[in-house]
Each structure stands twice: as structure tokens, then as C-alpha cells.
Amino acid sequence: MHSMSFHFGVEETILFDGWVTSNWQGIVGSVVGITLLAAIYEGLKNYRDYLFVNASALHQGNGKCPPKQPSMSSGIHLFQTILHMIQIIVGYFLMLIFMTYNVWLCIAVTVGGGFGYWLFAWRKASSDITDCCN
């Protein structure tokens, strides 16, 4: 068990008892997987923003047809709710990975989040959608 300070070790238990690294190959493989997970998290956030903007436009109408009223029981709202729950789970997984205080894993979370933002959020530059938190 490591103290609660940043360290550069390769021996780490990550999230589950079955995800244990004990050498450089294990930590490098985990870094790659965590980087992809963080990028997917950003993609999921941006996909949810995209769905929200499209649903908002649908509710406002487009001049050719009357606006649709939002409904808690609509299929799109259920889909967005499921995506939100997945985003919460992945976000907490990333937070817990960062809280291993393993520098390599912290870098993977950060680089993956940055890469995902670069890859998926480039259209947000002209939008007023902002993140209050991750």
C-alpha cells in the first residue's frame, strides 16, 4: 500500500483486485488503456452535448413544423439518461485511478482527457456550452 503521495512505481492495483501491475509492461498497457478510457469519456461528454443541442432545437421548432414538447418518458430522454449514468461511472473510475497517486496513471488520465477534448470538442469553440465540472 502506497502512502497518499505521488509516486513513480510500477506495482499498482487499479480499480479492481484483478487489475494489478507488477512490471513496466503492465503499467504501459494500463497507461494506454486509461488514456483511451479518458478520451472516450470526453467523446461521451461531447456526444451528450450534441444530443442536447439537437433535442433543444427540436423542442424549439424550425419554422416549418411546430415545436415538440419535451417528455420525461421519451426515448431520447431515456437514452440521454443512460449515457449520463455511464458518464458518471467512467468519470468516477478516472477519478479513482488518479487517486492511486501513480504519476504514470495520472498522466494517462490527463493526456487522455486532453486528447479526447482535442479530438471531440473542436466544434465547441463557437458554442456557449461550458463544463462546470467533469
XYZ file of N, CA and C in Angstrom:
402
model
N 0.846 -1.182 0.000
C 0.000 0.000 0.000
C 0.884 1.235 0.000
N 0.623 2.145 -0.911
C 1.393 3.380 -1.004
C 0.772 4.441 -0.105
N 1.617 5.342 0.369
C 1.082 6.481 1.104
C 0.382 7.399 0.111
N -0.322 8.389 0.636
C -1.057 9.295 -0.236
C -0.140 10.406 -0.723
N 0.854 9.998 -1.517
C 1.745 10.947 -2.168
C 2.064 10.398 -3.555
N 2.387 11.278 -4.463
C 2.663 10.856 -5.833
C 3.913 9.981 -5.859
N 3.854 8.925 -6.678
C 4.974 8.004 -6.799
C 5.064 7.513 -8.242
N 6.226 6.966 -8.589
C 6.504 6.519 -9.958
C 6.568 4.999 -10.076
N 5.984 4.270 -9.171
C 6.113 2.818 -9.168
C 5.388 2.136 -10.313
N 5.695 0.848 -10.475
C 5.018 0.036 -11.482
C 4.117 -1.002 -10.830
N 4.208 -1.164 -9.529
C 3.347 -2.100 -8.814
C 2.116 -1.350 -8.323
N 0.970 -1.687 -8.925
C -0.243 -0.928 -8.627
C -1.469 -1.813 -8.777
N -2.428 -1.643 -7.913
C -3.754 -2.225 -8.082
C -4.650 -1.099 -8.576
N -5.283 -1.329 -9.729
C -6.055 -0.278 -10.385
C -7.531 -0.682 -10.398
N -8.325 -0.012 -9.616
C -9.780 -0.174 -9.538
C -10.241 -1.516 -8.977
N -9.722 -2.624 -9.473
C -10.203 -3.946 -9.092
C -9.022 -4.833 -8.705
N -9.276 -5.818 -7.861
C -8.216 -6.747 -7.453
C -7.605 -7.475 -8.640
N -8.357 -7.649 -9.700
C -7.855 -8.338 -10.881
C -7.016 -7.477 -11.811
N -6.986 -6.177 -11.567
C -6.206 -5.267 -12.422
C -4.990 -4.812 -11.624
N -3.955 -5.625 -11.675
C -2.736 -5.389 -10.908
C -1.563 -5.330 -11.877
N -0.719 -4.335 -11.701
C 0.505 -4.256 -12.492
C 1.682 -4.547 -11.569
N 2.686 -5.205 -12.129
C 3.865 -5.528 -11.330
C 5.158 -5.272 -12.084
N 5.048 -4.798 -13.342
C 6.243 -4.522 -14.146
C 5.925 -3.413 -15.145
N 6.941 -3.034 -15.928
C 6.765 -1.947 -16.891
C 5.755 -2.284 -17.979
N 5.730 -3.549 -18.406
C 4.759 -3.922 -19.436
C 3.333 -3.712 -18.926
N 3.088 -4.074 -17.682
C 1.759 -3.894 -17.108
C 1.367 -2.437 -16.965
N 2.314 -1.616 -16.520
C 1.988 -0.196 -16.326
C 1.810 0.494 -17.679
N 2.623 0.132 -18.679
C 2.485 0.743 -20.008
C 1.148 0.339 -20.636
N 0.788 -0.927 -20.536
C -0.506 -1.372 -21.057
C -1.660 -0.665 -20.368
N -1.532 -0.482 -19.050
C -2.580 0.217 -18.300
C -2.645 1.678 -18.698
N -1.500 2.294 -18.909
C -1.465 3.702 -19.338
C -2.179 3.857 -20.682
N -1.938 2.944 -21.611
C -2.605 3.011 -22.911
C -4.118 2.866 -22.740
N -4.542 1.876 -21.953
C -5.968 1.667 -21.730
C -6.636 2.838 -21.035
N -5.975 3.401 -20.035
C -6.532 4.537 -19.289
C -6.588 5.782 -20.172
N -5.579 5.973 -21.010
C -5.590 7.095 -21.941
C -6.800 6.993 -22.873
N -7.047 5.798 -23.383
C -8.215 5.595 -24.255
C -9.515 5.787 -23.489
N -9.592 5.299 -22.253
C -10.797 5.469 -21.440
C -11.088 6.948 -21.208
N -10.056 7.732 -20.905
C -10.248 9.167 -20.681
C -10.681 9.869 -21.970
N -10.130 9.449 -23.107
C -10.538 10.037 -24.392
C -11.987 9.679 -24.705
N -12.375 8.434 -24.434
C -13.764 8.012 -24.646
C -14.702 8.805 -23.743
N -14.274 9.073 -22.509
C -15.072 9.882 -21.590
C -15.362 11.248 -22.211
N -14.336 11.879 -22.782
C -14.534 13.180 -23.424
C -15.448 13.056 -24.633
N -15.306 11.981 -25.398
C -16.188 11.761 -26.534
C -17.633 11.605 -26.092
N -17.848 10.887 -24.998
C -19.189 10.706 -24.460
C -19.784 12.034 -24.009
N -18.983 12.854 -23.323
C -19.464 14.179 -22.904
C -19.896 15.009 -24.104
N -19.088 14.998 -25.143
C -19.404 15.809 -26.312
C -20.574 15.242 -27.100
N -20.726 13.936 -27.123
C -21.885 13.332 -27.778
C -23.166 13.713 -27.041
N -23.111 13.712 -25.709
C -24.278 14.123 -24.929
C -24.612 15.595 -25.190
N -23.592 16.447 -25.293
C -23.832 17.857 -25.635
C -24.509 17.967 -27.003
N -24.029 17.190 -27.961
C -24.600 17.179 -29.308
C -26.074 16.772 -29.262
N -26.374 15.705 -28.517
C -27.770 15.269 -28.389
C -28.627 16.341 -27.727
N -28.076 17.001 -26.716
C -28.807 18.049 -26.014
C -29.139 19.204 -26.955
N -28.168 19.647 -27.724
C -28.386 20.762 -28.653
C -29.430 20.381 -29.694
N -29.350 19.157 -30.226
C -30.331 18.719 -31.221
C -31.720 18.587 -30.620
N -31.816 18.063 -29.395
C -33.119 17.947 -28.744
C -33.691 19.330 -28.460
N -32.845 20.275 -28.069
C -33.309 21.643 -27.808
C -33.843 22.279 -29.082
N -33.151 22.065 -30.195
C -33.603 22.614 -31.474
C -34.943 21.999 -31.877
N -35.110 20.711 -31.611
C -36.363 20.036 -31.927
C -37.511 20.616 -31.104
N -37.234 20.923 -29.840
C -38.271 21.461 -28.964
C -38.634 22.905 -29.332
N -37.721 23.616 -29.988
C -37.993 24.997 -30.372
C -38.658 25.080 -31.740
N -38.586 24.000 -32.504
C -39.157 24.009 -33.851
C -38.198 24.679 -34.822
N -38.463 24.528 -36.103
C -37.575 25.118 -37.102
C -38.319 26.047 -38.062
N -39.510 26.444 -37.712
C -40.274 27.332 -38.579
C -41.155 26.585 -39.560
N -40.776 25.369 -39.956
C -41.559 24.575 -40.898
C -42.568 23.685 -40.176
N -42.226 23.293 -38.963
C -43.150 22.438 -38.202
C -43.207 22.952 -36.766
N -44.288 22.672 -36.074
C -44.429 23.175 -34.698
C -43.422 22.493 -33.773
N -43.025 23.192 -32.716
C -42.078 22.587 -31.782
C -42.697 21.397 -31.044
N -41.858 20.433 -30.709
C -42.313 19.279 -29.932
C -42.112 19.581 -28.460
N -43.033 19.119 -27.667
C -42.917 19.310 -26.226
C -42.004 18.233 -25.640
N -41.081 18.637 -24.749
C -40.218 17.635 -24.123
C -41.031 16.703 -23.239
N -40.549 15.481 -23.095
C -41.253 14.490 -22.283
C -40.243 13.657 -21.504
N -40.531 13.441 -20.214
C -39.654 12.613 -19.389
C -39.655 11.162 -19.852
N -40.689 10.747 -20.537
C -40.793 9.352 -20.944
C -40.385 9.118 -22.396
N -39.832 10.135 -23.036
C -39.434 9.959 -24.431
C -38.208 9.056 -24.526
N -38.082 8.412 -25.657
C -36.942 7.524 -25.890
C -35.615 8.249 -25.837
N -35.556 9.458 -26.387
C -34.291 10.203 -26.398
C -33.891 10.599 -24.978
N -34.884 10.938 -24.144
C -34.553 11.297 -22.762
C -34.036 10.076 -21.999
N -34.632 8.929 -22.235
C -34.154 7.696 -21.611
C -32.729 7.381 -22.070
N -32.481 7.517 -23.374
C -31.143 7.287 -23.921
C -30.128 8.245 -23.300
N -30.482 9.526 -23.211
C -29.594 10.507 -22.605
C -29.352 10.201 -21.127
N -30.358 9.699 -20.434
C -30.208 9.337 -19.023
C -29.226 8.180 -18.869
N -29.331 7.179 -19.731
C -28.400 6.047 -19.680
C -26.982 6.512 -19.978
N -26.823 7.361 -20.996
C -25.494 7.900 -21.308
C -24.942 8.705 -20.135
N -25.797 9.453 -19.452
C -25.373 10.233 -18.294
C -24.858 9.313 -17.185
N -25.570 8.222 -16.949
C -25.150 7.271 -15.920
C -23.802 6.636 -16.278
N -23.621 6.286 -17.550
C -22.335 5.735 -17.991
C -21.233 6.764 -17.799
N -21.525 8.026 -18.137
C -20.534 9.093 -17.960
C -20.153 9.245 -16.495
N -21.109 9.155 -15.592
C -20.816 9.254 -14.157
C -19.882 8.119 -13.738
N -20.190 6.892 -14.153
C -19.364 5.745 -13.777
C -17.941 5.903 -14.299
N -17.799 6.230 -15.577
C -16.467 6.377 -16.165
C -15.718 7.528 -15.494
N -16.409 8.628 -15.208
C -15.776 9.765 -14.540
C -15.245 9.397 -13.166
N -16.033 8.644 -12.398
C -15.557 8.216 -11.079
C -14.423 7.207 -11.203
N -14.474 6.328 -12.197
C -13.343 5.419 -12.414
C -12.067 6.213 -12.668
N -12.152 7.224 -13.525
C -10.972 8.044 -13.824
C -10.483 8.781 -12.579
N -11.414 9.267 -11.772
C -11.025 9.942 -10.534
C -10.311 8.969 -9.600
N -10.855 7.772 -9.456
C -10.230 6.789 -8.573
C -8.875 6.346 -9.101
N -8.726 6.244 -10.411
C -7.414 5.933 -10.991
C -6.433 7.040 -10.642
N -6.843 8.284 -10.778
C -5.964 9.405 -10.437
C -5.580 9.336 -8.960
N -6.502 8.886 -8.137
C -6.255 8.839 -6.697
C -5.347 7.688 -6.274
N -4.860 6.894 -7.233
C -3.793 5.948 -6.901
C -2.507 6.708 -6.625
N -2.443 7.949 -7.068
C -1.282 8.818 -6.958
C -0.078 8.290 -7.736
N -0.325 7.358 -8.642
C 0.746 6.871 -9.501
C 0.900 7.883 -10.631
N 2.073 8.458 -10.740
C 2.309 9.536 -11.707
C 1.987 9.079 -13.122
N 2.364 7.850 -13.483
C 2.120 7.366 -14.844
C 0.617 7.300 -15.134
N -0.145 6.854 -14.164
C -1.589 6.742 -14.362
C -2.255 8.121 -14.361
N -1.745 9.031 -13.535
C -2.268 10.408 -13.531
C -2.006 11.088 -14.869
N -0.826 10.856 -15.413
C -0.501 11.412 -16.734
C -1.434 10.823 -17.787
N -1.726 9.523 -17.690
C -2.618 8.878 -18.660
C -4.015 9.492 -18.622
N -4.538 9.739 -17.420
C -5.861 10.364 -17.291
C -5.847 11.760 -17.914
N -4.801 12.520 -17.617
C -4.706 13.893 -18.109
C -4.513 13.948 -19.623
N -3.591 13.160 -20.137
C -3.326 13.153 -21.577
C -4.541 12.615 -22.339
N -5.164 11.564 -21.810
C -6.349 11.018 -22.466
C -7.487 12.022 -22.510
N -7.692 12.748 -21.396
C -8.720 13.782 -21.372
C -8.417 14.895 -22.360
N -7.155 15.298 -22.413
C -6.753 16.341 -23.368
C -6.897 15.880 -24.805
N -6.467 14.653 -25.077
C -6.585 14.111 -26.432
C -8.056 13.989 -26.835
N -8.885 13.497 -25.921
C -10.314 13.376 -26.207
C -10.964 14.720 -26.462
N -10.574 15.720 -25.678
C -11.118 17.061 -25.898
C -10.693 17.579 -27.265
N -9.410 17.417 -27.596
C -8.901 17.863 -28.890
C -9.645 17.162 -30.020
N -9.883 15.874 -29.857
C -10.490 15.071 -30.901
C -11.981 15.342 -31.062
N -12.692 15.520 -29.949
C -14.148 15.582 -29.998
C -14.745 16.972 -29.782
N -14.028 17.898 -29.173
C -14.643 19.170 -28.783
C -14.204 20.349 -29.628
N -13.580 20.111 -30.744
C -13.088 21.232 -31.541
C -14.233 22.098 -32.066
N -15.425 21.562 -32.192
C -16.566 22.359 -32.651
C -17.144 23.237 -31.555
N -16.782 22.963 -30.298
C -17.343 23.719 -29.180
C -16.791 25.138 -29.092
N -15.759 25.452 -29.832
C -15.119 26.765 -29.725
C -16.117 27.896 -29.972
N -17.114 27.662 -30.810
C -18.078 28.718 -31.106
C -19.385 28.523 -30.347
N -19.402 27.601 -29.408
C -20.620 27.301 -28.666
C -20.560 27.921 -27.283
N -21.713 28.096 -26.659
C -21.729 28.636 -25.301
C -21.930 27.533 -24.263
N -21.797 26.260 -24.672
C -21.879 25.152 -23.724
C -20.568 25.079 -22.966
N -20.647 25.116 -21.651
C -19.438 25.070 -20.845
C -19.551 23.941 -19.824
N -18.386 23.510 -19.358
C -18.339 22.496 -18.309
C -18.247 23.190 -16.973
N -19.124 22.816 -16.057
C -18.972 23.335 -14.701
C -18.048 22.425 -13.927
N -18.044 21.199 -14.289
C -17.173 20.219 -13.645
C -17.093 19.012 -14.573
N -16.220 18.077 -14.241
C -16.083 16.882 -15.082
C -17.136 15.909 -14.684
